[in-house]
mmCIF file with all atom_site columns, C-alpha atoms in Angstrom:
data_model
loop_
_atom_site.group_PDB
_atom_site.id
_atom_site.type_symbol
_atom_site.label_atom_id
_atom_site.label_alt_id
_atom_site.label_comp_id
_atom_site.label_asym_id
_atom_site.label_entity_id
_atom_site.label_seq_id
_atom_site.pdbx_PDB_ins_code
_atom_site.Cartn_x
_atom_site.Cartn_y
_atom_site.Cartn_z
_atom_site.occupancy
_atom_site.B_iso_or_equiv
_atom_site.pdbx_formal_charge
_atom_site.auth_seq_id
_atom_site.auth_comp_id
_atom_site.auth_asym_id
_atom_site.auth_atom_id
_atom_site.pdbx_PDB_model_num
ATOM 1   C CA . UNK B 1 1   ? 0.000   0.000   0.000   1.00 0.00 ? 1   UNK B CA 1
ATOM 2   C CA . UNK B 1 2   ? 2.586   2.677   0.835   1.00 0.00 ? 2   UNK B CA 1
ATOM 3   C CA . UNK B 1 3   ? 4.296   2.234   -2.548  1.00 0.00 ? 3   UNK B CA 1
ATOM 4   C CA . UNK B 1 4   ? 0.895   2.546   -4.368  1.00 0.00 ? 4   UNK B CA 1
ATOM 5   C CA . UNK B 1 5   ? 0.118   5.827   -2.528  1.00 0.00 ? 5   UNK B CA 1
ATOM 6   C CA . UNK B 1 6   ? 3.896   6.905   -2.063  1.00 0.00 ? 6   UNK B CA 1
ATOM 7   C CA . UNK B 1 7   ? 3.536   7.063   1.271   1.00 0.00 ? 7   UNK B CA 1
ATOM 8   C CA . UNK B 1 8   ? 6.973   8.432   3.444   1.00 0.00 ? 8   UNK B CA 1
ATOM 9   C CA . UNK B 1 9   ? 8.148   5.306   4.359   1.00 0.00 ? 9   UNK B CA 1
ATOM 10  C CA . UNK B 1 10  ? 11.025  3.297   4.019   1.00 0.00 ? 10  UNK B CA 1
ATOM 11  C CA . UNK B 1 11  ? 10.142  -0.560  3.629   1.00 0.00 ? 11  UNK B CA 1
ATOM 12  C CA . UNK B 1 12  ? 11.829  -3.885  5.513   1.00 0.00 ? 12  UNK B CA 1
ATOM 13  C CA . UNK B 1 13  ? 11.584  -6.838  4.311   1.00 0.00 ? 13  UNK B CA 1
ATOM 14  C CA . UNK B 1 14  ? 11.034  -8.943  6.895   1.00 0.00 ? 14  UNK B CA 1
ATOM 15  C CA . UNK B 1 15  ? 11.287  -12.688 5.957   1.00 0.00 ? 15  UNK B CA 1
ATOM 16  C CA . UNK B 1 16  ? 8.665   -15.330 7.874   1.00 0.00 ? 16  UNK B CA 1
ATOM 17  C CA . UNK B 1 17  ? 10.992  -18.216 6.444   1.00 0.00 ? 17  UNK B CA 1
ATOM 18  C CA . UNK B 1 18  ? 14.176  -16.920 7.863   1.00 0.00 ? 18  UNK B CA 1
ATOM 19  C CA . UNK B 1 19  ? 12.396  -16.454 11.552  1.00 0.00 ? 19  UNK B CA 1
ATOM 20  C CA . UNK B 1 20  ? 13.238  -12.485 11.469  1.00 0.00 ? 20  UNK B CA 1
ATOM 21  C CA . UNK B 1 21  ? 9.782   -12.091 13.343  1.00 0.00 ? 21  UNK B CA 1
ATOM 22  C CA . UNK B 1 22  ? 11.383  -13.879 15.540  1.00 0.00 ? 22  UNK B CA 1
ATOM 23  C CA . UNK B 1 23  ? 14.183  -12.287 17.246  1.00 0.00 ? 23  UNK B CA 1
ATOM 24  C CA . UNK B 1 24  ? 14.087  -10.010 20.358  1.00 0.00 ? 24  UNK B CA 1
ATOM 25  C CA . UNK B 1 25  ? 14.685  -6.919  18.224  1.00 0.00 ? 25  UNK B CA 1
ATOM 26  C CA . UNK B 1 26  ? 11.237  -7.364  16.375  1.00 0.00 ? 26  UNK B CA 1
ATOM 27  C CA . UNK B 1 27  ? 9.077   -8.909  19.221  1.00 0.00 ? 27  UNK B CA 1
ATOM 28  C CA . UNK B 1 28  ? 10.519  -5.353  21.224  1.00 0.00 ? 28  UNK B CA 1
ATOM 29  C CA . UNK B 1 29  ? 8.030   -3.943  18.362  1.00 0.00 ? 29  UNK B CA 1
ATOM 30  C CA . UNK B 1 30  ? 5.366   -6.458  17.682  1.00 0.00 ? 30  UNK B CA 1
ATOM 31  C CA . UNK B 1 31  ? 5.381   -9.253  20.803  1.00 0.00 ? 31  UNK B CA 1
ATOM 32  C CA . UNK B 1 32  ? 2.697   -11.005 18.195  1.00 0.00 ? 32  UNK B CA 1
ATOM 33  C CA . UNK B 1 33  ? 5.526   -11.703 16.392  1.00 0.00 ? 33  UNK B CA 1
ATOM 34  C CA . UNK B 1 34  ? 3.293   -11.129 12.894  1.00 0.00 ? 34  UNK B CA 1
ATOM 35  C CA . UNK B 1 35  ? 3.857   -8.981  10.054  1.00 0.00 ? 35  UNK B CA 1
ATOM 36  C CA . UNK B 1 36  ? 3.617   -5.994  9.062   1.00 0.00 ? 36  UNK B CA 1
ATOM 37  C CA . UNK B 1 37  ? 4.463   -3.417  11.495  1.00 0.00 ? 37  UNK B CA 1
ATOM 38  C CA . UNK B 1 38  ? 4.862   0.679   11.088  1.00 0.00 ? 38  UNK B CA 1
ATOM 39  C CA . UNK B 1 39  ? 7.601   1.749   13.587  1.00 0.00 ? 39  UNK B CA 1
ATOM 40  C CA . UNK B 1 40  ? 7.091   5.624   13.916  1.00 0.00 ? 40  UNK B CA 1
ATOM 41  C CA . UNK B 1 41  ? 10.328  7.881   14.199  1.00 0.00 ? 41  UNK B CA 1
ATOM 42  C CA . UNK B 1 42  ? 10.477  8.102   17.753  1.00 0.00 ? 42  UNK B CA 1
ATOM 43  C CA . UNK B 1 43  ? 9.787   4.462   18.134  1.00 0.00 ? 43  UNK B CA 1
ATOM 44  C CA . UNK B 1 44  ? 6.496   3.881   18.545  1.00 0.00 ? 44  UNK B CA 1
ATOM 45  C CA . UNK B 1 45  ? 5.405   0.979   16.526  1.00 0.00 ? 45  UNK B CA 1
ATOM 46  C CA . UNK B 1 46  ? 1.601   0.207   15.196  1.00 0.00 ? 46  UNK B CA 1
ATOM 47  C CA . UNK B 1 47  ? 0.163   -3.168  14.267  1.00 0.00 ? 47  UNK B CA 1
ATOM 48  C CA . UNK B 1 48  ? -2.868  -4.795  12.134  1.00 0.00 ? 48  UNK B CA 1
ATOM 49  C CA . UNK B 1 49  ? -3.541  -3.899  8.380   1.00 0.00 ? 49  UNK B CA 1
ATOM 50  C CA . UNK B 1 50  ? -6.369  -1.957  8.888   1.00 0.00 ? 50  UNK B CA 1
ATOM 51  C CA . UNK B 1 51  ? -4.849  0.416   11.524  1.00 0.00 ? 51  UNK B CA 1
ATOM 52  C CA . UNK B 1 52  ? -0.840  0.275   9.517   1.00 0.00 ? 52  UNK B CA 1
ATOM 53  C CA . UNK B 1 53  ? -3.556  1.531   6.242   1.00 0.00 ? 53  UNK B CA 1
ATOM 54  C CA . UNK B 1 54  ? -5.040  4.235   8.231   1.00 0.00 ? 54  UNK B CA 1
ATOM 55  C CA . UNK B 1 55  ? -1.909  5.862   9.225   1.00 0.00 ? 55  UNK B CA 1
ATOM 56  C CA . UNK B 1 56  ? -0.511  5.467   5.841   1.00 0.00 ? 56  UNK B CA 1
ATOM 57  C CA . UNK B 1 57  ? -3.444  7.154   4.321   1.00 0.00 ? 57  UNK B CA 1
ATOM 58  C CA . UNK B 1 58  ? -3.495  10.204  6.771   1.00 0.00 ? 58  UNK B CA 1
ATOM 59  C CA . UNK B 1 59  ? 0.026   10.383  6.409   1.00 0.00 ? 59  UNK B CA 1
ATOM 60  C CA . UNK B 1 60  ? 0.580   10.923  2.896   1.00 0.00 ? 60  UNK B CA 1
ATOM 61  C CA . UNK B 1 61  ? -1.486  13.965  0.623   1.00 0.00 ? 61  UNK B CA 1
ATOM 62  C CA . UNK B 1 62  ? -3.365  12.744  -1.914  1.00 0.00 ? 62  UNK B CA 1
ATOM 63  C CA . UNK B 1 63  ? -3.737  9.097   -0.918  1.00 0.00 ? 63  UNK B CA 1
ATOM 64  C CA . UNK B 1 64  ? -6.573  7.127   -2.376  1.00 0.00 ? 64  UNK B CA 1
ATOM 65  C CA . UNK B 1 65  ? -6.807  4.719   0.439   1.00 0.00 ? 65  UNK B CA 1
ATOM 66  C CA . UNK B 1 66  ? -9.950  5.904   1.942   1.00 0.00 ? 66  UNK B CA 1
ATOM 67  C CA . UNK B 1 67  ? -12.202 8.478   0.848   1.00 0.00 ? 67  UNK B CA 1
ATOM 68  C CA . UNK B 1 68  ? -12.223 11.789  2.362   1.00 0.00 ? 68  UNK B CA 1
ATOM 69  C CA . UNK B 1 69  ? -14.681 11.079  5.049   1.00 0.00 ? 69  UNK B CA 1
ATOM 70  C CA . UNK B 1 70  ? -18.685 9.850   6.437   1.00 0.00 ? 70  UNK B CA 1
ATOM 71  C CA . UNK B 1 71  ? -20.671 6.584   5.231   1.00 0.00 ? 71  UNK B CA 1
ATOM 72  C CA . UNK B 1 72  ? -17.801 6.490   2.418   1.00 0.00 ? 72  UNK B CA 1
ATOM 73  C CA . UNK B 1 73  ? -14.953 6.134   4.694   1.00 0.00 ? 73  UNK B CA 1
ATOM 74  C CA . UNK B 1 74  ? -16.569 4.086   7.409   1.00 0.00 ? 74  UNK B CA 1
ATOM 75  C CA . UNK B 1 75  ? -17.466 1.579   4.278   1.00 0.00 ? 75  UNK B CA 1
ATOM 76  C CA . UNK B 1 76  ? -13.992 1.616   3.042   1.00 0.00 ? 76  UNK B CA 1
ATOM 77  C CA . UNK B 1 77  ? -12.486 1.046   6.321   1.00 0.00 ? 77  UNK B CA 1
ATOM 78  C CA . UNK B 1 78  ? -15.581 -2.056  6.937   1.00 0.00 ? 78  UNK B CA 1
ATOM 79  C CA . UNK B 1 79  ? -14.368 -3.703  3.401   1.00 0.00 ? 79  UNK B CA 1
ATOM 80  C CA . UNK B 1 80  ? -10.770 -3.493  4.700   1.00 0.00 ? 80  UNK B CA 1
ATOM 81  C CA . UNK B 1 81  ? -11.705 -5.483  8.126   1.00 0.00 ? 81  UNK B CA 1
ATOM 82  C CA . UNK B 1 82  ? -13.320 -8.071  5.904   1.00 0.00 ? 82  UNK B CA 1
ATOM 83  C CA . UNK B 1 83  ? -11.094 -8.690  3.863   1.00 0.00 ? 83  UNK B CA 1
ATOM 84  C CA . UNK B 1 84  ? -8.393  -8.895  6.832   1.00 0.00 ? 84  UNK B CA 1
ATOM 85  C CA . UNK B 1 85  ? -10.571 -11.347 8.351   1.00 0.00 ? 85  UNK B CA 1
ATOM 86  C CA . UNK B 1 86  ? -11.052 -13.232 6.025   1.00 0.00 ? 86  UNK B CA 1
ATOM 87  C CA . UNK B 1 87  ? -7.121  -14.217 5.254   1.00 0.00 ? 87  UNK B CA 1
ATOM 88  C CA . UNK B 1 88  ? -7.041  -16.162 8.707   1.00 0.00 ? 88  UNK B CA 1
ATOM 89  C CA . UNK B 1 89  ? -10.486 -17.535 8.584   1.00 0.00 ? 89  UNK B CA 1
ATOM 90  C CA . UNK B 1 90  ? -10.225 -19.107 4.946   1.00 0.00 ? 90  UNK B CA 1
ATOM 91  C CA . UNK B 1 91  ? -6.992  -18.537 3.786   1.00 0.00 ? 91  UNK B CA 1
ATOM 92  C CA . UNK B 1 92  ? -4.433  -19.925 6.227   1.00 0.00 ? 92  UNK B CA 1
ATOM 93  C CA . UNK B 1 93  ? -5.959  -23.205 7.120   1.00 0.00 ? 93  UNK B CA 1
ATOM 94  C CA . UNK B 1 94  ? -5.281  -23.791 3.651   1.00 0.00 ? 94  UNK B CA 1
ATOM 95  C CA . UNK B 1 95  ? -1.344  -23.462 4.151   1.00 0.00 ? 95  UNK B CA 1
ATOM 96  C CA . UNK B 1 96  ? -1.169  -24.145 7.242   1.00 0.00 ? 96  UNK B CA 1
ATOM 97  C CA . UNK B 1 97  ? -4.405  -26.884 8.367   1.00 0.00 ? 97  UNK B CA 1
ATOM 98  C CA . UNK B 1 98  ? -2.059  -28.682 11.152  1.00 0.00 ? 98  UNK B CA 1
ATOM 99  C CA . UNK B 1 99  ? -0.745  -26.141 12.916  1.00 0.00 ? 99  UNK B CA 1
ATOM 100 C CA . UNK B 1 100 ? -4.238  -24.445 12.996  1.00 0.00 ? 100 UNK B CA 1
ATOM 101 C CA . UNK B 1 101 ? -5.409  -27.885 14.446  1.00 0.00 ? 101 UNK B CA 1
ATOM 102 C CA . UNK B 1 102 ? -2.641  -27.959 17.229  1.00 0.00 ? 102 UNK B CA 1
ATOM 103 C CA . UNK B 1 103 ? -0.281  -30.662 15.503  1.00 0.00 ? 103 UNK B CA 1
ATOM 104 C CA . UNK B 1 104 ? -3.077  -32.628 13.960  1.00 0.00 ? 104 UNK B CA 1
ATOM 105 C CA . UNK B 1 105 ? -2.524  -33.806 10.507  1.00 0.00 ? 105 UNK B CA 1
ATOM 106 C CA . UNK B 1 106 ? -6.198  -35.640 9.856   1.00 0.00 ? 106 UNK B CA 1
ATOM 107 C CA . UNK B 1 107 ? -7.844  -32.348 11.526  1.00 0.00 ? 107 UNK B CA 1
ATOM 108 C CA . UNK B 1 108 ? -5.292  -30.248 9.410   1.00 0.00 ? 108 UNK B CA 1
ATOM 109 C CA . UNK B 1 109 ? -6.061  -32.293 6.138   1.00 0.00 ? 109 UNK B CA 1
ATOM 110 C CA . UNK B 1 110 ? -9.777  -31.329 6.707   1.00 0.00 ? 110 UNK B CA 1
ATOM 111 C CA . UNK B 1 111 ? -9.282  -27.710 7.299   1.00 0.00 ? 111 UNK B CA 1
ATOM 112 C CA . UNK B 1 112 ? -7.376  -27.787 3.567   1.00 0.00 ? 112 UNK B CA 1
ATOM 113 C CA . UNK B 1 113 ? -9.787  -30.163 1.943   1.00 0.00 ? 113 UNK B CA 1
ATOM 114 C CA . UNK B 1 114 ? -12.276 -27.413 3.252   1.00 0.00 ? 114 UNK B CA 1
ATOM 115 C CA . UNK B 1 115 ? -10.580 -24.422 2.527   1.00 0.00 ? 115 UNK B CA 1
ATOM 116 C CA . UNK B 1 116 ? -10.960 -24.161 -1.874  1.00 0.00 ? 116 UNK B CA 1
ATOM 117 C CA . UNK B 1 117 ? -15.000 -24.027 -1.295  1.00 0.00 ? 117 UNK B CA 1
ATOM 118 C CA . UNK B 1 118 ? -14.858 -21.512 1.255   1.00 0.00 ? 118 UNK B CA 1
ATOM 119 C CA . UNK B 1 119 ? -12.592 -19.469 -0.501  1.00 0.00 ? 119 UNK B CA 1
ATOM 120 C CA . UNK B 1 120 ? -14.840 -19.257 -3.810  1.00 0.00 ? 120 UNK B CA 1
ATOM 121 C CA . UNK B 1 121 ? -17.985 -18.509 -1.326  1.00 0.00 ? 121 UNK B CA 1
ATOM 122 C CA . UNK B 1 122 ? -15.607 -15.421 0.044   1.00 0.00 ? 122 UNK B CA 1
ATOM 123 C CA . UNK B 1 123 ? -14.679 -14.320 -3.080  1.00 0.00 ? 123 UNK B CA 1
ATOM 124 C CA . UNK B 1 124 ? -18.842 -14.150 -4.295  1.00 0.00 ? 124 UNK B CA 1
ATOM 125 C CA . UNK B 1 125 ? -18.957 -11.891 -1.137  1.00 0.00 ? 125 UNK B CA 1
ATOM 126 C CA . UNK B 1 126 ? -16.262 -9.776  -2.954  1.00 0.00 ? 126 UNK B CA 1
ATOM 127 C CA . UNK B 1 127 ? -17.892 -10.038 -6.277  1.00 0.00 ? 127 UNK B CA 1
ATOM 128 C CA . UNK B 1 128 ? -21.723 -8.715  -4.864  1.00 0.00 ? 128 UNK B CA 1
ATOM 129 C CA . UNK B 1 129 ? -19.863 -6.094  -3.343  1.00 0.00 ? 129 UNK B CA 1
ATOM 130 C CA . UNK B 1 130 ? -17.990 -4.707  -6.342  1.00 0.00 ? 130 UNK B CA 1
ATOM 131 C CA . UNK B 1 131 ? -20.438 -5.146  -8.589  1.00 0.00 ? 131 UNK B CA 1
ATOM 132 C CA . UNK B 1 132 ? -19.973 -3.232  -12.330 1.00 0.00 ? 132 UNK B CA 1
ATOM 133 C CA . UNK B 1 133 ? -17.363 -0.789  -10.862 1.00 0.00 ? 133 UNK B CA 1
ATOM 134 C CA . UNK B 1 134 ? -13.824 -1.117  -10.050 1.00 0.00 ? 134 UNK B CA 1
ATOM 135 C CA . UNK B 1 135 ? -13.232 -1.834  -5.914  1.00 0.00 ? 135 UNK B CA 1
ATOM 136 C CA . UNK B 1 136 ? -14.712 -3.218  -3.117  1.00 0.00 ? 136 UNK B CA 1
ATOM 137 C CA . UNK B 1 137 ? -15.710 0.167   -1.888  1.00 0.00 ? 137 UNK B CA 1
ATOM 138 C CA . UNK B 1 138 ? -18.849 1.462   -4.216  1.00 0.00 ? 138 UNK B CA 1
ATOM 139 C CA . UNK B 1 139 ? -18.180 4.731   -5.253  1.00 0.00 ? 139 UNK B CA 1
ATOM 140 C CA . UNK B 1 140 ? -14.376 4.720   -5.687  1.00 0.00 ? 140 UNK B CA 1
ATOM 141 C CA . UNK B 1 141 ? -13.977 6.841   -8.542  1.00 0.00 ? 141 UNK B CA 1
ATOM 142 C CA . UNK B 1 142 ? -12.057 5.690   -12.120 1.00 0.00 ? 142 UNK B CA 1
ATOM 143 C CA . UNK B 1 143 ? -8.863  3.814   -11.093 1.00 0.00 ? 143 UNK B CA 1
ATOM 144 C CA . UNK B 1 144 ? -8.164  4.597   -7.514  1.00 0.00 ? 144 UNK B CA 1
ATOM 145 C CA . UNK B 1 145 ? -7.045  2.570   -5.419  1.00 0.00 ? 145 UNK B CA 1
ATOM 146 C CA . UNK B 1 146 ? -8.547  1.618   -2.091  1.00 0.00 ? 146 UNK B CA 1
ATOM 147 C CA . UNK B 1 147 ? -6.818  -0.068  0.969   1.00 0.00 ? 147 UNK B CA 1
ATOM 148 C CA . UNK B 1 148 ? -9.315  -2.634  0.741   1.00 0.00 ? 148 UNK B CA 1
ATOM 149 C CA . UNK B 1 149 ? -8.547  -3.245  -2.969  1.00 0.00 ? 149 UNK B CA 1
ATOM 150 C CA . UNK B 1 150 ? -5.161  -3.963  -1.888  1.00 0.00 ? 150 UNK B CA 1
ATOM 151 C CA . UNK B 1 151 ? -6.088  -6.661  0.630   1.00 0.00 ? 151 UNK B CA 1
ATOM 152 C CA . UNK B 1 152 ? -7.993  -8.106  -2.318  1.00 0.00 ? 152 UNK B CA 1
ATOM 153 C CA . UNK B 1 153 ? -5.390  -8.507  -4.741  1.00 0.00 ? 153 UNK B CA 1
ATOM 154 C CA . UNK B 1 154 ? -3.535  -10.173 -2.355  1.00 0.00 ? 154 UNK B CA 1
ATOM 155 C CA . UNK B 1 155 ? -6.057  -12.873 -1.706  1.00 0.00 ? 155 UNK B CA 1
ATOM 156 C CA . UNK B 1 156 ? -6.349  -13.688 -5.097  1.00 0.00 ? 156 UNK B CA 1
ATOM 157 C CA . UNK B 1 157 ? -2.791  -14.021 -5.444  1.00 0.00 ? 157 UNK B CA 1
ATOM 158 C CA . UNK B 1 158 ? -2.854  -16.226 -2.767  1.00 0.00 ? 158 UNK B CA 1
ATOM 159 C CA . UNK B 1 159 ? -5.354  -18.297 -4.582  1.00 0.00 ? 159 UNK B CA 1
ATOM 160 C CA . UNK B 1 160 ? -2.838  -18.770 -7.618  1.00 0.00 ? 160 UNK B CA 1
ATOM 161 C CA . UNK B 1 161 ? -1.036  -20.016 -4.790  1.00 0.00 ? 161 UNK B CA 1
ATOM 162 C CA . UNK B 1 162 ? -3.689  -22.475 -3.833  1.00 0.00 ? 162 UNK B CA 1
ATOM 163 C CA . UNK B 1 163 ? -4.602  -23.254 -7.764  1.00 0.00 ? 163 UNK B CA 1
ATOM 164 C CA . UNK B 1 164 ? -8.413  -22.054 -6.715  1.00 0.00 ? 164 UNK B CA 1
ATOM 165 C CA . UNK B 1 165 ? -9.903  -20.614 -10.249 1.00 0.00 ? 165 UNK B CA 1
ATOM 166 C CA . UNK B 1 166 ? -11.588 -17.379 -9.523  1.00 0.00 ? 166 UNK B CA 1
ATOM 167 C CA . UNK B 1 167 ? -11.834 -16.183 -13.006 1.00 0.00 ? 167 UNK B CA 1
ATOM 168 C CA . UNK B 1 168 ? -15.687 -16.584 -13.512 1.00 0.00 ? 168 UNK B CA 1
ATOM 169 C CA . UNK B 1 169 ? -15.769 -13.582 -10.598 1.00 0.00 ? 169 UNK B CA 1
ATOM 170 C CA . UNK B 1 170 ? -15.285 -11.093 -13.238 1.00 0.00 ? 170 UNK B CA 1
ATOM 171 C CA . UNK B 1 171 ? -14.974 -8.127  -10.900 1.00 0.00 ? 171 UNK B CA 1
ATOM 172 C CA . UNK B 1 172 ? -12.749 -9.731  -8.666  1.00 0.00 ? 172 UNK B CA 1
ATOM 173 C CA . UNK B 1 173 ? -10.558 -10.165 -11.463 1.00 0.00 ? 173 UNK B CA 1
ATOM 174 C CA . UNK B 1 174 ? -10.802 -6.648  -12.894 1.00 0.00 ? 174 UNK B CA 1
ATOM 175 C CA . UNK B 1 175 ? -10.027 -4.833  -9.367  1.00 0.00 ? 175 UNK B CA 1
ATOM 176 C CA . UNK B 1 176 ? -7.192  -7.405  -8.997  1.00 0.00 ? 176 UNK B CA 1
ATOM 177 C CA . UNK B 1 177 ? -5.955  -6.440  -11.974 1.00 0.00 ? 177 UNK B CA 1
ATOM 178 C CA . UNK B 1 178 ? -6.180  -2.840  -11.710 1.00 0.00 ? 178 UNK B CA 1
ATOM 179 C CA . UNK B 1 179 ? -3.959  -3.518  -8.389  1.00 0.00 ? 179 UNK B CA 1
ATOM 180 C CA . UNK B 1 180 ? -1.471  -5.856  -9.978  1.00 0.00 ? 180 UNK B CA 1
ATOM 181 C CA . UNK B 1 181 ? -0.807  -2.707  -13.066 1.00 0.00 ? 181 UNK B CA 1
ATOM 182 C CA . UNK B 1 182 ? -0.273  0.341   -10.519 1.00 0.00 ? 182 UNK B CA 1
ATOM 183 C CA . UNK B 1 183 ? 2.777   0.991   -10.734 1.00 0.00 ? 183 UNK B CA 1
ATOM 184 C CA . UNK B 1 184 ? 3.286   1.165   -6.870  1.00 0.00 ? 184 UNK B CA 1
ATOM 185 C CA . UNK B 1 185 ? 2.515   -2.953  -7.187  1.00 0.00 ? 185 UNK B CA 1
ATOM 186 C CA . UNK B 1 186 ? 4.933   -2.938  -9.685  1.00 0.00 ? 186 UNK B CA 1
ATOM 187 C CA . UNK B 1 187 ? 7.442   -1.291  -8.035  1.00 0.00 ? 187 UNK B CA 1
ATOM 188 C CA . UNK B 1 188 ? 7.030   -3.030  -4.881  1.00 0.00 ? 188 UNK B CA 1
ATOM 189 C CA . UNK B 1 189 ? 7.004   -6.475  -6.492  1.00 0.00 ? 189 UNK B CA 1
ATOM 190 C CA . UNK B 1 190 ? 10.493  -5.842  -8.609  1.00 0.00 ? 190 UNK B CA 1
ATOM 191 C CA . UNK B 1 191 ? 11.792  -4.931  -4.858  1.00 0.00 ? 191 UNK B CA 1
ATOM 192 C CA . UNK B 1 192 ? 10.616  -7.979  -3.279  1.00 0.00 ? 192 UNK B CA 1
ATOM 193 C CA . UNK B 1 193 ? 11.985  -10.190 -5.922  1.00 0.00 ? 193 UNK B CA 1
ATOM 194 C CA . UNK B 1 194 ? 15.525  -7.933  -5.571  1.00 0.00 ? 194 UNK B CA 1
ATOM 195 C CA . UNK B 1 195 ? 15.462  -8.758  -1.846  1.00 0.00 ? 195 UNK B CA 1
ATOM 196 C CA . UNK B 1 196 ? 14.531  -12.630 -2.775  1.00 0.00 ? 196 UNK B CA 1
ATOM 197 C CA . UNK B 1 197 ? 17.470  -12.318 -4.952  1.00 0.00 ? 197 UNK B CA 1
ATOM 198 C CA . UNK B 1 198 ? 19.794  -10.596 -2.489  1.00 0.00 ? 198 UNK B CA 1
ATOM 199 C CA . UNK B 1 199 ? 18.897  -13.231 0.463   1.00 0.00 ? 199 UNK B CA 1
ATOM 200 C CA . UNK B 1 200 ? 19.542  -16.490 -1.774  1.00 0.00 ? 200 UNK B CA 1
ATOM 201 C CA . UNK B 1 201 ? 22.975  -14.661 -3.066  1.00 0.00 ? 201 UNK B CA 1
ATOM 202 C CA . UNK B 1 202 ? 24.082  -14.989 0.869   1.00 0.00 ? 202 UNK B CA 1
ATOM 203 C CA . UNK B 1 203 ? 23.081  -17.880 1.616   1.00 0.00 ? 203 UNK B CA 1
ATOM 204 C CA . UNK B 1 204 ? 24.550  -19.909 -1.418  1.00 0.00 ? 204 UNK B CA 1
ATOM 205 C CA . UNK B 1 205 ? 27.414  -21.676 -0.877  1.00 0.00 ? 205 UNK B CA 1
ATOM 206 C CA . UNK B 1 206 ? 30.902  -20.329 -1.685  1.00 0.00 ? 206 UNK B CA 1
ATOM 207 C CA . UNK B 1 207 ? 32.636  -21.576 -4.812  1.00 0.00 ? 207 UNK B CA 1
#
């Protein structure tokens, strides 16, 4: 999000993989030990999506994250908590079924088996709510960008991931795809794979 609305920031990457949520410096700013976190200039550190995308957005002029104010924003900011629910709800006991069910691989097995139907039910939700326009937040004008829109695009990446076909949700597709061609996304995606890159480069072995 703060690449898409060039919000002042200056990005981590913070790997899950490599346990850096794991060490005492990071827990010092989120004890959940989860991702992402805004750390403030004199320290002060803020969790959670929807709270990290309302800073961003009053933060930086011109941002597209929210509308200006009443029903608009409090609808903006409701689509942004659903979608944020929804990625623990539906989406990770799909990668992650036996940890979700405390070590239990039959329990975890069903959670996955489980998981591709629920996900296609949550992304009808997303369809009714976009409708014929362009977000999940009715009213967003021509192609901006809300927070929520972000979320979104994620979520259908993640089911690429999962091989889940959403493509007969038409306006899921179009607002994920008016996400993925911002040039923010763009941006931020040739900086991930850089830092992909970067990480593998140390870790291979010598010659």
């Amino acid at each position: 999000m703060s690449r898409i609305i060039g919000a002042p920031v200056e990005p981590h990457w913070v790997s899950l993989r490599a346990g850096d949520t794991k060490t005492p410096e990071y827990r010092a700013m989120n004890p959940k030990g989860q991702v992402p976190v805004l750390q403030f200039a004199d320290g002060a550190a803020l969790t959670e999506i929807p709270a990290i995308a309302l800073a961003l957005h009053e933060m930086t002029p011109g941002s597209t994250l929210f509308p200006a104010g009443g029903i608009e924003r409090l609808r903006a900011f409701e689509q942004l908590a659903w979608c944020h629910f929804t990625m623990p709800a539906i989406f990770f006991p799909a990668f992650a079924g036996a940890r979700m069910a405390g070590g239990d691989e039959a329990a975890g097995a069903a959670l996955r088996a489980a998981a591709p139907k629920r996900i296609l039910a949550a992304m009808r939700i997303a369809e009714g709510l976009i409708g014929d326009g362009t977000s999940l937040v009715q009213g967003t004008p021509g192609d901006a960008v809300r927070a929520a829109d972000v979320f979104l695009w994620t979520l259908v990446r993640f089911c690429g991931f999962l091989k889940v076909d959403v493509s007969e949700y038409a306006g899921v597709v179009r607002v994920s795809d008016k996400v993925a061609r911002h040039p923010g996304t763009v941006r931020a995606l040739d900086e991930e794979k850089a830092e992909d890159a970067r990480r593998a480069a140390l870790q291979a072995p010598s010659a």
